[in-house]
Each structure stands twice: as structure tokens, then as C-alpha cells.
PDB file of C-alpha atoms in Angstrom:
ATOM      1  CA  UNK A 976       9.560 -18.403  13.142  1.00 59.00           C
ATOM      2  CA  UNK A 977       7.848 -15.164  14.115  1.00 67.00           C
ATOM      3  CA  UNK A 978       5.817 -15.172  17.310  1.00 88.00           C
ATOM      4  CA  UNK A 979       2.109 -15.271  16.549  1.00 87.00           C
ATOM      5  CA  UNK A 980      -0.610 -13.408  18.410  1.00 88.00           C
ATOM      6  CA  UNK A 981      -3.473 -15.784  19.246  1.00 90.00           C
ATOM      7  CA  UNK A 982      -6.066 -13.008  19.677  1.00 92.00           C
ATOM      8  CA  UNK A 983      -8.094 -11.258  16.966  1.00 93.00           C
ATOM      9  CA  UNK A 984      -6.249  -8.036  16.188  1.00 93.00           C
ATOM     10  CA  UNK A 985      -6.759  -5.075  13.883  1.00 94.00           C
ATOM     11  CA  UNK A 986      -4.225  -2.547  12.613  1.00 94.00           C
ATOM     12  CA  UNK A 987      -4.333   1.231  12.440  1.00 92.00           C
ATOM     13  CA  UNK A 988      -2.014   3.730  10.861  1.00 93.00           C
ATOM     14  CA  UNK A 989      -2.337   7.485  11.289  1.00 92.00           C
ATOM     15  CA  UNK A 990      -3.032   9.485   8.153  1.00 94.00           C
ATOM     16  CA  UNK A 991      -3.079   8.584   4.481  1.00 96.00           C
ATOM     17  CA  UNK A 992      -0.664   5.971   3.128  1.00 97.00           C
ATOM     18  CA  UNK A 993       0.180   4.010  -0.018  1.00 98.00           C
ATOM     19  CA  UNK A 994      -0.050   0.280  -0.627  1.00 97.00           C
ATOM     20  CA  UNK A 995       2.301  -0.836  -3.390  1.00 97.00           C
ATOM     21  CA  UNK A 996       2.031  -4.415  -4.690  1.00 97.00           C
ATOM     22  CA  UNK A 997       4.913  -5.631  -6.818  1.00 94.00           C
ATOM     23  CA  UNK A 998       5.990  -8.914  -8.308  1.00 93.00           C
ATOM     24  CA  UNK A 999       7.482 -10.846 -11.166  1.00 91.00           C
ATOM     25  CA  UNK A1000       6.716 -13.979 -13.140  1.00 92.00           C
ATOM     26  CA  UNK A1001       9.240 -16.258 -14.793  1.00 90.00           C
ATOM     27  CA  UNK A1002       7.777 -17.178 -18.169  1.00 92.00           C
ATOM     28  CA  UNK A1003      10.823 -18.957 -19.601  1.00 92.00           C
ATOM     29  CA  UNK A1004      12.700 -20.589 -16.701  1.00 93.00           C
ATOM     30  CA  UNK A1005      15.535 -21.821 -18.935  1.00 94.00           C
ATOM     31  CA  UNK A1006      16.499 -18.188 -19.673  1.00 90.00           C
ATOM     32  CA  UNK A1007      18.132 -17.637 -16.286  1.00 89.00           C
ATOM     33  CA  UNK A1008      20.186 -14.732 -17.632  1.00 86.00           C
ATOM     34  CA  UNK A1009      16.897 -12.854 -18.256  1.00 84.00           C
ATOM     35  CA  UNK A1010      15.060 -13.425 -14.969  1.00 83.00           C
ATOM     36  CA  UNK A1011      17.849 -13.815 -12.414  1.00 86.00           C
ATOM     37  CA  UNK A1012      18.855 -10.113 -12.492  1.00 84.00           C
ATOM     38  CA  UNK A1013      15.208  -9.157 -11.839  1.00 81.00           C
ATOM     39  CA  UNK A1014      14.781 -11.737  -9.066  1.00 85.00           C
ATOM     40  CA  UNK A1015      18.026 -10.775  -7.342  1.00 87.00           C
ATOM     41  CA  UNK A1016      17.428  -7.001  -7.526  1.00 86.00           C
ATOM     42  CA  UNK A1017      14.397  -6.916  -5.225  1.00 88.00           C
ATOM     43  CA  UNK A1018      16.086  -8.222  -2.040  1.00 90.00           C
ATOM     44  CA  UNK A1019      18.831  -5.616  -2.442  1.00 91.00           C
ATOM     45  CA  UNK A1020      16.265  -2.827  -2.938  1.00 91.00           C
ATOM     46  CA  UNK A1021      14.301  -3.994   0.116  1.00 93.00           C
ATOM     47  CA  UNK A1022      17.447  -3.868   2.248  1.00 94.00           C
ATOM     48  CA  UNK A1023      18.145  -0.379   0.894  1.00 94.00           C
ATOM     49  CA  UNK A1024      14.685   1.086   1.564  1.00 94.00           C
ATOM     50  CA  UNK A1025      14.447  -0.645   4.950  1.00 94.00           C
ATOM     51  CA  UNK A1026      17.681   1.085   5.992  1.00 96.00           C
ATOM     52  CA  UNK A1027      16.502   4.548   4.915  1.00 93.00           C
ATOM     53  CA  UNK A1028      15.672   7.168   7.494  1.00 93.00           C
ATOM     54  CA  UNK A1029      11.892   7.161   8.159  1.00 93.00           C
ATOM     55  CA  UNK A1030      11.683  10.651   6.638  1.00 94.00           C
ATOM     56  CA  UNK A1031      12.003   8.955   3.218  1.00 95.00           C
ATOM     57  CA  UNK A1032       8.479   7.577   3.729  1.00 96.00           C
ATOM     58  CA  UNK A1033       9.057   3.824   3.524  1.00 97.00           C
ATOM     59  CA  UNK A1034       6.960   2.132   6.215  1.00 96.00           C
ATOM     60  CA  UNK A1035       7.744  -1.539   5.596  1.00 95.00           C
ATOM     61  CA  UNK A1036       6.858  -4.590   3.543  1.00 95.00           C
ATOM     62  CA  UNK A1037       5.371  -8.067   3.698  1.00 94.00           C
ATOM     63  CA  UNK A1038       6.442 -10.883   1.388  1.00 92.00           C
ATOM     64  CA  UNK A1039       3.459 -12.534  -0.360  1.00 91.00           C
ATOM     65  CA  UNK A1040       5.409 -15.380  -1.889  1.00 86.00           C
ATOM     66  CA  UNK A1041       8.754 -15.882  -3.535  1.00 85.00           C
ATOM     67  CA  UNK A1042       8.038 -13.393  -6.317  1.00 91.00           C
ATOM     68  CA  UNK A1043       5.505 -10.930  -4.877  1.00 94.00           C
ATOM     69  CA  UNK A1044       5.295  -8.511  -1.967  1.00 95.00           C
ATOM     70  CA  UNK A1045       3.404  -5.595  -0.495  1.00 96.00           C
ATOM     71  CA  UNK A1046       5.189  -2.359   0.364  1.00 96.00           C
ATOM     72  CA  UNK A1047       3.732   0.406   2.507  1.00 97.00           C
ATOM     73  CA  UNK A1048       4.716   4.034   1.941  1.00 97.00           C
ATOM     74  CA  UNK A1049       3.662   7.257   3.634  1.00 97.00           C
ATOM     75  CA  UNK A1050       2.823   8.872   0.260  1.00 97.00           C
ATOM     76  CA  UNK A1051       2.980   8.351  -3.485  1.00 98.00           C
ATOM     77  CA  UNK A1052       5.506  11.185  -3.648  1.00 98.00           C
ATOM     78  CA  UNK A1053       7.832   9.256  -1.322  1.00 97.00           C
ATOM     79  CA  UNK A1054       7.478   6.071  -3.381  1.00 97.00           C
ATOM     80  CA  UNK A1055       8.069   7.950  -6.629  1.00 96.00           C
ATOM     81  CA  UNK A1056      11.063   9.818  -5.209  1.00 96.00           C
ATOM     82  CA  UNK A1057      12.731   6.517  -4.320  1.00 94.00           C
ATOM     83  CA  UNK A1058      11.852   4.923  -7.672  1.00 93.00           C
ATOM     84  CA  UNK A1059      13.346   7.825  -9.670  1.00 93.00           C
ATOM     85  CA  UNK A1060      16.421   8.499  -7.515  1.00 93.00           C
ATOM     86  CA  UNK A1061      19.435   7.602  -9.668  1.00 91.00           C
ATOM     87  CA  UNK A1062      21.586   7.329  -6.527  1.00 91.00           C
ATOM     88  CA  UNK A1063      19.402   4.464  -5.252  1.00 92.00           C
ATOM     89  CA  UNK A1064      19.160   0.924  -6.646  1.00 87.00           C
ATOM     90  CA  UNK A1065      15.755   1.043  -8.344  1.00 89.00           C
ATOM     91  CA  UNK A1066      16.304   3.542 -11.180  1.00 87.00           C
ATOM     92  CA  UNK A1067      19.456   1.863 -12.560  1.00 86.00           C
ATOM     93  CA  UNK A1068      17.896  -1.621 -12.191  1.00 84.00           C
ATOM     94  CA  UNK A1069      14.746  -0.468 -13.984  1.00 84.00           C
ATOM     95  CA  UNK A1070      16.789   1.033 -16.844  1.00 84.00           C
ATOM     96  CA  UNK A1071      18.845  -2.175 -17.153  1.00 80.00           C
ATOM     97  CA  UNK A1072      15.681  -4.297 -17.196  1.00 77.00           C
ATOM     98  CA  UNK A1073      14.175  -2.181 -19.974  1.00 77.00           C
ATOM     99  CA  UNK A1074      17.366  -2.423 -22.044  1.00 77.00           C
ATOM    100  CA  UNK A1075      17.577  -6.206 -21.561  1.00 72.00           C
ATOM    101  CA  UNK A1076      13.875  -6.780 -22.167  1.00 70.00           C
ATOM    102  CA  UNK A1077      13.754  -4.775 -25.383  1.00 73.00           C
ATOM    103  CA  UNK A1078      14.532  -7.906 -27.429  1.00 73.00           C
ATOM    104  CA  UNK A1079      13.206 -10.436 -24.935  1.00 71.00           C
ATOM    105  CA  UNK A1080       9.660  -9.445 -24.019  1.00 73.00           C
ATOM    106  CA  UNK A1081       7.916 -12.304 -22.342  1.00 85.00           C
ATOM    107  CA  UNK A1082      10.943 -14.061 -20.866  1.00 89.00           C
ATOM    108  CA  UNK A1083      10.165 -12.537 -17.485  1.00 88.00           C
ATOM    109  CA  UNK A1084       7.146 -10.491 -16.529  1.00 88.00           C
ATOM    110  CA  UNK A1085       6.925  -7.757 -13.931  1.00 88.00           C
ATOM    111  CA  UNK A1086       3.917  -6.025 -12.456  1.00 93.00           C
ATOM    112  CA  UNK A1087       2.945  -3.528  -9.810  1.00 94.00           C
ATOM    113  CA  UNK A1088      -0.183  -1.853  -8.505  1.00 97.00           C
ATOM    114  CA  UNK A1089      -0.346   1.313  -6.417  1.00 98.00           C
ATOM    115  CA  UNK A1090      -3.234   2.175  -4.099  1.00 98.00           C
ATOM    116  CA  UNK A1091      -3.609   5.540  -2.360  1.00 98.00           C
ATOM    117  CA  UNK A1092      -5.364   4.870   0.943  1.00 97.00           C
ATOM    118  CA  UNK A1093      -7.192   7.684   2.707  1.00 95.00           C
ATOM    119  CA  UNK A1094      -7.106   7.861   6.476  1.00 93.00           C
ATOM    120  CA  UNK A1095      -9.679   5.451   7.907  1.00 90.00           C
ATOM    121  CA  UNK A1096     -10.681   3.993   4.521  1.00 93.00           C
ATOM    122  CA  UNK A1097      -9.411   0.486   5.181  1.00 95.00           C
ATOM    123  CA  UNK A1098      -9.897  -2.329   7.647  1.00 95.00           C
ATOM    124  CA  UNK A1099      -7.861  -5.325   8.714  1.00 95.00           C
ATOM    125  CA  UNK A1100      -8.156  -8.450  10.820  1.00 95.00           C
ATOM    126  CA  UNK A1101      -5.475 -10.855  12.005  1.00 95.00           C
ATOM    127  CA  UNK A1102      -6.127 -13.968  14.104  1.00 93.00           C
ATOM    128  CA  UNK A1103      -3.422 -16.399  15.129  1.00 93.00           C
ATOM    129  CA  UNK A1104      -0.900 -14.455  13.048  1.00 92.00           C
ATOM    130  CA  UNK A1105       2.421 -12.790  13.686  1.00 91.00           C
ATOM    131  CA  UNK A1106       2.407  -9.078  12.850  1.00 90.00           C
ATOM    132  CA  UNK A1107       2.035  -9.006   9.068  1.00 91.00           C
ATOM    133  CA  UNK A1108       0.887  -6.601   6.380  1.00 93.00           C
ATOM    134  CA  UNK A1109      -0.447  -3.375   7.824  1.00 94.00           C
ATOM    135  CA  UNK A1110      -0.172  -4.989  11.252  1.00 93.00           C
ATOM    136  CA  UNK A1111       3.578  -5.054  10.740  1.00 92.00           C
ATOM    137  CA  UNK A1112       3.880  -1.337   9.891  1.00 93.00           C
ATOM    138  CA  UNK A1113       0.937   0.148  11.795  1.00 93.00           C
ATOM    139  CA  UNK A1114      -0.285  -0.229  15.356  1.00 93.00           C
ATOM    140  CA  UNK A1115      -1.998  -3.461  16.387  1.00 94.00           C
ATOM    141  CA  UNK A1116      -4.983  -3.351  18.710  1.00 93.00           C
ATOM    142  CA  UNK A1117      -7.462  -5.981  19.882  1.00 94.00           C
ATOM    143  CA  UNK A1118     -10.491  -6.311  17.589  1.00 93.00           C
ATOM    144  CA  UNK A1119     -13.079  -6.002  20.351  1.00 92.00           C
ATOM    145  CA  UNK A1120     -16.467  -4.346  20.648  1.00 90.00           C
ATOM    146  CA  UNK A1121     -17.182  -2.211  17.598  1.00 89.00           C
ATOM    147  CA  UNK A1122     -13.929  -3.483  16.047  1.00 90.00           C
ATOM    148  CA  UNK A1123     -15.144  -7.113  15.868  1.00 90.00           C
ATOM    149  CA  UNK A1124     -16.797  -6.721  12.424  1.00 90.00           C
ATOM    150  CA  UNK A1125     -15.341  -5.240   9.238  1.00 91.00           C
ATOM    151  CA  UNK A1126     -17.897  -2.407   9.158  1.00 90.00           C
ATOM    152  CA  UNK A1127     -16.926  -1.375  12.684  1.00 90.00           C
ATOM    153  CA  UNK A1128     -13.228  -1.402  11.807  1.00 91.00           C
ATOM    154  CA  UNK A1129     -13.977   0.990   8.941  1.00 87.00           C
ATOM    155  CA  UNK A1130     -15.416   3.489  11.414  1.00 75.00           C
ATOM    156  CA  UNK A1131     -12.653   5.500  13.022  1.00 63.00           C
ATOM    157  CA  UNK A1132     -12.912   5.693  16.804  1.00 55.00           C
TER     158      UNK A1132
END
């Protein structure tokens, strides 16, 4: 179990960044041959992007549950470059999913949302938590003084 930090903490990251939410939903659990390839692809892709040189722009991820997670990227261009790179795992997996799903829409659902975050246009608070989310990829600092309230955390010091 990860060590938790008992204090109230906030996270900062220098510059703009991207928050990418991604997940899947099993709609027909008995059709294992439809959803298992999707479910098993994500852990392999996470290992791949986590091993990339930081110049590729992947900052890290936090698992939200068994079938959903948050990824942090330096830029949309970096995220898109990984997603479209045929030498990496995502592009072939995405093509295979689309081929398989052509006649099986609804057996398994996938979703993602991409948010472009401007420098200083976010806030965070963690209390009694191990480093997670932005606190896992950014820099943690005590949420004291002006940083105690959300409005203060939105003001860059």
C-alpha cells in the first residue's frame, strides 16, 4: 500500500498540460472475446508510455477504477503523436478494435475526454492521501496560508 501523507497538500505543475480521461464499459459480459482484447490492451499501453523517455510528453497516470484512468500529458501534440504512432501499441490496437466492433457495436463501450489545461488554471487538494492524480505527476506542497482554500490555490504564487 502506498504511503499516505497526513497533511493537506496541493499540487503544481509548471506550464500547460493535458488531462486525458479514458475508460471502457462491458455491456455484454458473456462476449469475452469482444471485451477482453480491449481490457488487456490498456495495461500494456500504460507500461509502454511509462517507459518512454520524458521527451515524449507522458507525465503519468492514476487509475480511477478497474476500467477507467486519468493520464497526464505535457501537450495534446504529444498525446496525439503517441496515439497515431504505428510503431507503438495504441494505433494497431485501435484499428483492431474498430474492425472487431464493426459488427458488434454495443458489446463493449469505450470513451475518452481530453482537457487542455492552461498554466495556473486548476487547483487540487489532497488530505490523508498518497500522491495521486496531479499530485503524482506534479510537485506536492503543503496547502497552507493562501493555499488553504480553492480560490487561493487558483492564484499562482
